[in-house]
Coordinates of C-alpha atoms in Angstrom, one line a residue:
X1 CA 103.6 1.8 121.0
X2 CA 101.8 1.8 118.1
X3 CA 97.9 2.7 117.5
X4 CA 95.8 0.6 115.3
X5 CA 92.6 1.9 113.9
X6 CA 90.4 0.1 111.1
X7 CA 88.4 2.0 109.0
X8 CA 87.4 2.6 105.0
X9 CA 89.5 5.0 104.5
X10 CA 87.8 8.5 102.7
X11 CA 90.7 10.9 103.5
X12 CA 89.8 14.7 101.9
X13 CA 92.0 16.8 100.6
X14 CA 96.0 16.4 100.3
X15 CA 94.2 12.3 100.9
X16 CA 93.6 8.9 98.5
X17 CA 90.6 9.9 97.0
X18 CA 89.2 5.9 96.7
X19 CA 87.1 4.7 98.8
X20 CA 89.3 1.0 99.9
X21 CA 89.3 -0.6 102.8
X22 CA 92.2 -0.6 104.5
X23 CA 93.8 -0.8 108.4
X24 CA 95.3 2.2 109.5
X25 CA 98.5 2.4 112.0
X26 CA 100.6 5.5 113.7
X27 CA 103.8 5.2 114.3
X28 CA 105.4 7.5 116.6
X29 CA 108.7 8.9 116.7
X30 CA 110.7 7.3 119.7
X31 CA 114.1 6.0 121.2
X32 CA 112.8 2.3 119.4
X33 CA 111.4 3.6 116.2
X34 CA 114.3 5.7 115.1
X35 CA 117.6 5.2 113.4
X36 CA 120.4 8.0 113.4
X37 CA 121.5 8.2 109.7
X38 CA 121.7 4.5 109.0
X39 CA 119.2 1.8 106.8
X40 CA 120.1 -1.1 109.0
X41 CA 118.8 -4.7 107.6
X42 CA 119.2 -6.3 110.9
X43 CA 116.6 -3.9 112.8
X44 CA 113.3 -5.3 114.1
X45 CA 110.1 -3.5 112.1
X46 CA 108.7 -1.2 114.0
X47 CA 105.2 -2.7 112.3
X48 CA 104.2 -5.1 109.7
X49 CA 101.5 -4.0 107.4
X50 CA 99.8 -5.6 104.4
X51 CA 99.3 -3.9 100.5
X52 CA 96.8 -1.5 100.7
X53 CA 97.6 -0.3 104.4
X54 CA 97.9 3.0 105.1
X55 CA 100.5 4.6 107.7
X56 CA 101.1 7.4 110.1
X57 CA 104.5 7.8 111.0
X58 CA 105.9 10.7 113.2
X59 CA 109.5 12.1 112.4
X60 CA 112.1 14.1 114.5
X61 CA 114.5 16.4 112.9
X62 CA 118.0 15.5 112.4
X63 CA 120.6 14.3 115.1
X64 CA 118.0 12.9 117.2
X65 CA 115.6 15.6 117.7
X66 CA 118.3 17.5 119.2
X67 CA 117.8 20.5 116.9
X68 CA 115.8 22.8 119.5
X69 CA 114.6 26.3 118.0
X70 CA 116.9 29.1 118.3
X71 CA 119.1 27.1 120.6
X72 CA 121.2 24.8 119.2
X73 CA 124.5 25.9 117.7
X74 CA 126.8 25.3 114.6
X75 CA 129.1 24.1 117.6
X76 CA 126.9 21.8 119.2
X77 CA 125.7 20.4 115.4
X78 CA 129.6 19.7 115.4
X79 CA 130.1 18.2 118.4
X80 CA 126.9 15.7 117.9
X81 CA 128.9 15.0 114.4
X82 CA 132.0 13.9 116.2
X83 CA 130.3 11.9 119.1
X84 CA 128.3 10.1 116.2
X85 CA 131.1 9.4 113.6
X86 CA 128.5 11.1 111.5
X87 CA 129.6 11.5 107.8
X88 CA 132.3 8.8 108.0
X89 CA 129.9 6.1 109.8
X90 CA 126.1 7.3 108.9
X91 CA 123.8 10.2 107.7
X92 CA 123.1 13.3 109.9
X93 CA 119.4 12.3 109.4
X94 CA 116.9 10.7 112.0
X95 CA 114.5 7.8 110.1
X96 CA 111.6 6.4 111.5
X97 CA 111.0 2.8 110.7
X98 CA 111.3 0.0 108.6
X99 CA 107.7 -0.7 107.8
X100 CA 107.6 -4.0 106.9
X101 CA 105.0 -5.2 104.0
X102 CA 103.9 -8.5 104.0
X103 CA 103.3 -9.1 99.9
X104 CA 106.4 -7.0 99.2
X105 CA 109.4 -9.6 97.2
X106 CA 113.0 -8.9 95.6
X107 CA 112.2 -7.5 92.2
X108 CA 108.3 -6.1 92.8
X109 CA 107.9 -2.6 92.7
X110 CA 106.4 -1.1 96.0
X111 CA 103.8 2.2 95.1
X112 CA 104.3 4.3 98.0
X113 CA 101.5 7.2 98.6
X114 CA 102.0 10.0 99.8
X115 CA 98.1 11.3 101.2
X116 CA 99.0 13.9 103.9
X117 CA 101.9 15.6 106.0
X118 CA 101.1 17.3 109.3
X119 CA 104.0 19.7 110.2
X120 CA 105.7 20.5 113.7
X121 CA 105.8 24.0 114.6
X122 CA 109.6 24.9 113.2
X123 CA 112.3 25.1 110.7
X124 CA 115.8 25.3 110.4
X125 CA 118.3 25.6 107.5
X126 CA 121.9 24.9 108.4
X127 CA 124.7 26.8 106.2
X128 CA 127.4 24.4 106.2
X129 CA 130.9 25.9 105.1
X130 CA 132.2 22.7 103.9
X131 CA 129.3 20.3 102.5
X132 CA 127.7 23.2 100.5
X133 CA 128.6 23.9 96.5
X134 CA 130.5 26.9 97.5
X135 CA 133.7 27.3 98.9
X136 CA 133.6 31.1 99.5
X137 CA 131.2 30.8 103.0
X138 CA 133.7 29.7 105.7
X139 CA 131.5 30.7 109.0
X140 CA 128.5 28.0 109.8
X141 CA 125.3 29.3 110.7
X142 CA 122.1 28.1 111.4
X143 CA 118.5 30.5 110.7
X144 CA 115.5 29.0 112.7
X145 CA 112.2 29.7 111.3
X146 CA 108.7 29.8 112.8
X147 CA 105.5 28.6 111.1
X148 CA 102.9 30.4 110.7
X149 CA 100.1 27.0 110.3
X150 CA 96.8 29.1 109.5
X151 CA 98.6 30.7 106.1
X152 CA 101.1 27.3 105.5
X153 CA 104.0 30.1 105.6
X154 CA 107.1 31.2 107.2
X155 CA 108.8 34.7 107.1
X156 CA 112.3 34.6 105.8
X157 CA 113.1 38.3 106.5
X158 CA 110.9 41.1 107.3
X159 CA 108.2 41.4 104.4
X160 CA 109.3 38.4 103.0
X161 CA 106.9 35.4 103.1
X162 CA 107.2 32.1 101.8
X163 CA 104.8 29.3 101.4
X164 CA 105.4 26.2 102.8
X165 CA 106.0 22.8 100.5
X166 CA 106.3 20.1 103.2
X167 CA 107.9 16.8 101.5
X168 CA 110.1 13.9 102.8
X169 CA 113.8 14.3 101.7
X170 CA 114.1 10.7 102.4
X171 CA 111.9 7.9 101.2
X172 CA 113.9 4.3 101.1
X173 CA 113.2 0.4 100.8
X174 CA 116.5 -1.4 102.4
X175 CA 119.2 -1.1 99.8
X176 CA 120.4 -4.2 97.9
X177 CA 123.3 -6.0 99.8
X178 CA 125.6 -4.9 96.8
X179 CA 125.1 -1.5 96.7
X180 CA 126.9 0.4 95.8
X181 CA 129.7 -1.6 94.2
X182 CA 127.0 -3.4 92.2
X183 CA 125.1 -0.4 90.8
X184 CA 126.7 2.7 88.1
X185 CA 126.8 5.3 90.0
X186 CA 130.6 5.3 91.1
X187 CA 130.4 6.0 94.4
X188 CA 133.2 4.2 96.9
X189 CA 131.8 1.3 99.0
X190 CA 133.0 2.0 102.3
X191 CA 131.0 5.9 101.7
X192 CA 127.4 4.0 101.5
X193 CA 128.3 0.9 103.0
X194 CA 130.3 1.0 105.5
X195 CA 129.5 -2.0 107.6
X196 CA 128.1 -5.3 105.9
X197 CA 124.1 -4.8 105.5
X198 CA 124.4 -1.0 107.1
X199 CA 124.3 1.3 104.7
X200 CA 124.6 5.8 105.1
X201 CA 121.6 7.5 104.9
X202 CA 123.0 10.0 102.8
X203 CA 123.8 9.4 99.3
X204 CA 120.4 8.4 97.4
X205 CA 120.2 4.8 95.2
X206 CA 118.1 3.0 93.1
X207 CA 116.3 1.8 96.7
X208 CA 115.1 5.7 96.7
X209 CA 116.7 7.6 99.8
X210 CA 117.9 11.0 100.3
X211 CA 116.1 11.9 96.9
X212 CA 115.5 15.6 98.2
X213 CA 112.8 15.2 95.3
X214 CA 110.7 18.6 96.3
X215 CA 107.8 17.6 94.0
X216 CA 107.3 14.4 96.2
X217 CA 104.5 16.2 98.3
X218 CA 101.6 15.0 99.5
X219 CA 99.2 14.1 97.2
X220 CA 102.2 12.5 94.9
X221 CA 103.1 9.1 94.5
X222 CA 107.1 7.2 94.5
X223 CA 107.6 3.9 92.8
X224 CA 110.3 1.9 94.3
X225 CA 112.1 -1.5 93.8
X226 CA 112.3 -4.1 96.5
X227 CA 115.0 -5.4 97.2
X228 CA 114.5 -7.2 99.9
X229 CA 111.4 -9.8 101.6
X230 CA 108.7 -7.0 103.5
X231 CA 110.7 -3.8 101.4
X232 CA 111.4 -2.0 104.6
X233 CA 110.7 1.3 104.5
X234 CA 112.2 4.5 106.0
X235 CA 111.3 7.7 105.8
X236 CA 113.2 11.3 107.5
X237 CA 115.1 13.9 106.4
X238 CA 111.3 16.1 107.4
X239 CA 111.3 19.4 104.9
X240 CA 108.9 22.1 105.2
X241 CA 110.4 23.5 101.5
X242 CA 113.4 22.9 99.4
X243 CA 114.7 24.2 96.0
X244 CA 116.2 21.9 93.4
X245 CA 119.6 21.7 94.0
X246 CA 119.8 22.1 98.1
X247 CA 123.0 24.5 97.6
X248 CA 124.4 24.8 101.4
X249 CA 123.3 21.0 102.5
X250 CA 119.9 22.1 103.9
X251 CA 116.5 22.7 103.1
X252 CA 114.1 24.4 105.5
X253 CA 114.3 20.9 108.0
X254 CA 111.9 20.3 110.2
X255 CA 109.9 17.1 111.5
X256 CA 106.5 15.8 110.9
X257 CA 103.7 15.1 113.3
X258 CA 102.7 12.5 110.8
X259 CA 103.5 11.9 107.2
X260 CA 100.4 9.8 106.2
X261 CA 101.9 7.0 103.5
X262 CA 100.3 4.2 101.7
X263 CA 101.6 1.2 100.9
X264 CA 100.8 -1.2 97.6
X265 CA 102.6 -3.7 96.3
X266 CA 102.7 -3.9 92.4
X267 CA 103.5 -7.5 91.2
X268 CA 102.9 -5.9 88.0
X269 CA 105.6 -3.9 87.6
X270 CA 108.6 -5.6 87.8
X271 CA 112.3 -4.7 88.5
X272 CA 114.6 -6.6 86.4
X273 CA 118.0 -4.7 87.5
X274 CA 117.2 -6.2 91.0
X275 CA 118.6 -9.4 89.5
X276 CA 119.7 -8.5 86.0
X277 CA 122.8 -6.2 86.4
X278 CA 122.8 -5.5 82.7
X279 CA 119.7 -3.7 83.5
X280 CA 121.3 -1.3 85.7
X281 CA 122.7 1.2 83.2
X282 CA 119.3 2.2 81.7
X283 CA 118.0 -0.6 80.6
X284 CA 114.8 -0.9 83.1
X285 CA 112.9 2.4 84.3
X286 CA 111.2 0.3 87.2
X287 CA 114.9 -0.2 88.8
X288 CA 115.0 3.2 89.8
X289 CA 113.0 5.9 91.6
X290 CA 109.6 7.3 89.7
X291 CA 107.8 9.7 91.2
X292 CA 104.2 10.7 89.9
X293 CA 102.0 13.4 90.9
X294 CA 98.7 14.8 88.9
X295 CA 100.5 16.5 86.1
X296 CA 104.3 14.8 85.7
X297 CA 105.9 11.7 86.2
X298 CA 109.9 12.3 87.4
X299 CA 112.2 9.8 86.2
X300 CA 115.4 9.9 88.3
X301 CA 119.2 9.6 87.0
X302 CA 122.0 8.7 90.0
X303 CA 125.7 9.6 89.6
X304 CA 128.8 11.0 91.3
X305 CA 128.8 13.0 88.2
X306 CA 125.9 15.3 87.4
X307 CA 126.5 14.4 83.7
X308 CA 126.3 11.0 84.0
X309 CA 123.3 11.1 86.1
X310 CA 121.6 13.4 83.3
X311 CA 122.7 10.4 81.3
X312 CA 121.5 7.9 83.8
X313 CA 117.7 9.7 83.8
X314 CA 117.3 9.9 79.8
X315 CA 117.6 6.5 79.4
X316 CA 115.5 5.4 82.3
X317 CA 113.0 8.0 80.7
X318 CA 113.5 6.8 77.3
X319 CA 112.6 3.1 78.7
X320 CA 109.7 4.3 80.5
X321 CA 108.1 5.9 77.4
X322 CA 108.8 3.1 75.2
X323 CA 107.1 0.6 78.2
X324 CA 104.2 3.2 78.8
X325 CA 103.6 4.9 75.3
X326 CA 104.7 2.8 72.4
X327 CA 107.6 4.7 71.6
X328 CA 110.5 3.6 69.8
X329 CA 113.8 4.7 71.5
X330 CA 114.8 6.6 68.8
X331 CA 111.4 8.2 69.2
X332 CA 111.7 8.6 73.1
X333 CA 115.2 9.8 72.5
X334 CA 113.9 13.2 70.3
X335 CA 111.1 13.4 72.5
X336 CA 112.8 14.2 75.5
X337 CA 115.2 16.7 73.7
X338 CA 111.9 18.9 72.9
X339 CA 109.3 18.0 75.9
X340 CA 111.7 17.0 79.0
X341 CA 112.4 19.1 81.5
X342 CA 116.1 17.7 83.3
X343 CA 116.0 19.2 86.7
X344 CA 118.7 19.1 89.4
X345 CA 117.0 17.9 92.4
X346 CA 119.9 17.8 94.6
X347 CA 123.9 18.2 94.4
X348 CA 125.3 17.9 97.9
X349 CA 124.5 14.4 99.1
X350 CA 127.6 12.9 97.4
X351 CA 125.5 11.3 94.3
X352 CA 124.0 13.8 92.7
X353 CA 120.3 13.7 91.4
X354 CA 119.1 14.6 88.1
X355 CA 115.1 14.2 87.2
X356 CA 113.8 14.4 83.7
X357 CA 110.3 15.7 83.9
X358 CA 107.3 14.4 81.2
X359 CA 104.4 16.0 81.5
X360 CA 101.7 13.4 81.5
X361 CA 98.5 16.2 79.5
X362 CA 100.4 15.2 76.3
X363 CA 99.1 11.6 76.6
X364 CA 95.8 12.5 76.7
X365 CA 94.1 10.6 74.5
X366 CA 92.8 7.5 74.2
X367 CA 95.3 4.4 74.0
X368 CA 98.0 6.5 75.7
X369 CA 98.8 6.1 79.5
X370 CA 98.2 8.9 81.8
X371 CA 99.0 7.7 85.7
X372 CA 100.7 4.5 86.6
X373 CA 98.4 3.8 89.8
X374 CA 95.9 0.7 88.7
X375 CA 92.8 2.9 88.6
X376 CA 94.1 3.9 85.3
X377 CA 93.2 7.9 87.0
X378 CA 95.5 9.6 89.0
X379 CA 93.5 8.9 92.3
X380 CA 95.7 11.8 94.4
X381 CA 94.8 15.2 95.1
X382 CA 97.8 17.9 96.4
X383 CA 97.0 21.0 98.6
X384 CA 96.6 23.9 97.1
X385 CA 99.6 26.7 97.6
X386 CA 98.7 29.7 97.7
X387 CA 101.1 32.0 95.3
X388 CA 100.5 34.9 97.5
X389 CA 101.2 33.6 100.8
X390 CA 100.3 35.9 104.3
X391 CA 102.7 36.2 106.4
X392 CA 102.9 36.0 111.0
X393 CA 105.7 38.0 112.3
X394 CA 108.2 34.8 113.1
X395 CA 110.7 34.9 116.0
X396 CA 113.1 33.3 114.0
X397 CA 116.7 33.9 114.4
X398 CA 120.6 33.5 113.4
X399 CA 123.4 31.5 115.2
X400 CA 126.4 31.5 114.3

């Protein structure tokens, strides 16, 4: 089921850019392998890995790879939803794993890398009339898109071509046994958990998640707490784009051939709201999704409420600069209000996602932390998109 190959590991491009030795695995995407829109602590890894090991695991789309290009309906999505309890029970989305790491203990922090992400060969975005942010769209419909691989595009409509930004809208450790009734997000229980240690795919946590973080491409990095022996990690939710915000419940979903991820556990780094609760409401950066790419880190905020999540990521962000830069609160606290950037990532998963973004050029000189990867450089490399992207004729089209 699963391919092992050892090597030292010199990946180019979108790749880690350190020469480390390190084993390398492929996962494939299979009855076995997947989950349907559940993190499930009593599932069997599909592979146990060690710090430093890199993996390739293959995705399918949502509802079980039963999305098939310019075929399936908004009737047939619905009648999958009813014969899967989805929404109620678990997430629409299809997630391949858990990958197990050995090293990985309640309150590290696991430094997940994200080196490369081969696409299939189409897209989707599904209109919802009644998950979306408006109200006014009553009629479902679903747009298939083609890809056109040699340009990284797709055509929306005639004359209109976009370039692609593959990223995962769903990186996740196992979620703590008390989420979410432990955690400030105000969410109800039976929503993310509805059985005892199963929990929905679709609202995001502190264990990371449906994030729908679009800047979490390859060649970026997402710091995670573990919350659990091995961290068991999932990953699905495929996207070949997404804005911030997600407005009708899709992105431009798709699945991966591979999404090429390494895993490293940092003992350094330590959680403390894994065990500390008082550490939940902003008090420890490190309890909640980072993400890290060559020019920003993303300090994420979780909430019901969009306001309180904007709340949630100041004072994670306000920790993280006084931990990182010396900064007093006070100083982290004006700092943000001229140099942050609060984003909405996502509003349609239930919690909503705000990310404050720091650009990390300002830290640029000596005695001030640019990257937290242990090289002390940022060691990743993204793929270059081209602004003016060329454009195949797709065959895409629209069901309603």
């Amino acid at each position: 089921m699963m391919k092992k190959i050892i090597a030292a590991c010199l990946l180019a491009a979108a790749s880690y850019s350190s020469t480390i030795i390190a084993n390398t695995y492929h996962v494939p995407a299979t009855a076995e392998t997947t989950t349907l829109g559940l993190f499930t602590l009593n599932k069997p890894p599909v592979i146990k890995v060690h710090s430093g090991d890199i993996v390739s695991l293959e995705t399918w789309n949502s509802c079980l790879h039963e999305m098939v290009y310019n075929k399936t309906t908004p009737a047939g999505v619905a009648k999958f939803y009813v014969e899967h309890d989805i929404q109620a029970r678990r997430g629409m989305h299809t997630l391949t794993g858990p990958v197990y790491v050995e090293e990985a203990e309640p309150g590290d922090v696991l430094e997940i890398r994200i080196l490369k992400i081969e696409l299939n060969d189409f897209g989707y975005n599904f209109l919802s009339p009644t998950a979306g942010i408006l109200s006014e769209f009553t009629k479902p419909q679903i747009k298939y898109f083609k890809f056109d691989k040699q340009h990284n595009s797709t055509e929306f409509n005639k004359g209109v071509c976009l370039p692609l930004k593959p990223f995962p809208g769903i990186i996740a450790v196992a979620p703590p046994n008390d989420w979410p009734s432990g955690w400030p997000v105000n969410i109800d229980t039976k929503a993310a958990q509805p059985v005892s240690g199963e929990f929905n795919s679709v609202p995001p946590g502190p264990f990371g998640g449906n994030l729908d973080e679009p800047e979490m491409q390859a060649g970026s990095i997402v710091f995670l707490p573990v919350f659990h022996k091995g961290a068991l990690v999932w990953t699905g939710d495929s996207h070949a784009m997404q804005s911030n915000g997600e407005l009708d419940v899709t992105a431009l979903e798709t699945s991966y051939k591979g999404i090429t991820l390494q895993f490293i556990v940092r003992k350094d780094l330590k959680a403390a709201g894994v065990f500390d609760k008082t550490k939940r409401k902003g008090g420890d950066a490190f309890t909640w999704p980072i993400t890290e790419n060559a020019t920003h880190w993303m300090i994420s905020g979780l909430n019901v409420d969009l306001f309180e999540a904007m709340k949630l990521a100041a004072r994670n962000a306000i920790d993280f600069l006084v931990r990182t830069q010396g900064f007093t609160p006070q100083e982290s606290y004006q700092f943000l209000s001229m140099v942050g950037d609060f984003e909405i990532a996502e509003s349609v998963n239930e919690i909503q996602h705000v990310t404050v973004h720091i650009p990390k050029n300002i830290f640029k000189i000596k005695g001030k932390k640019t990257t937290l990867c242990t090289e002390n450089t940022f060691p990743l490399t993204a793929p270059k998109i081209n602004p003016n992207p060329i454009c195949v004729p797709q065959e895409g089209i629209i069901i309603k």
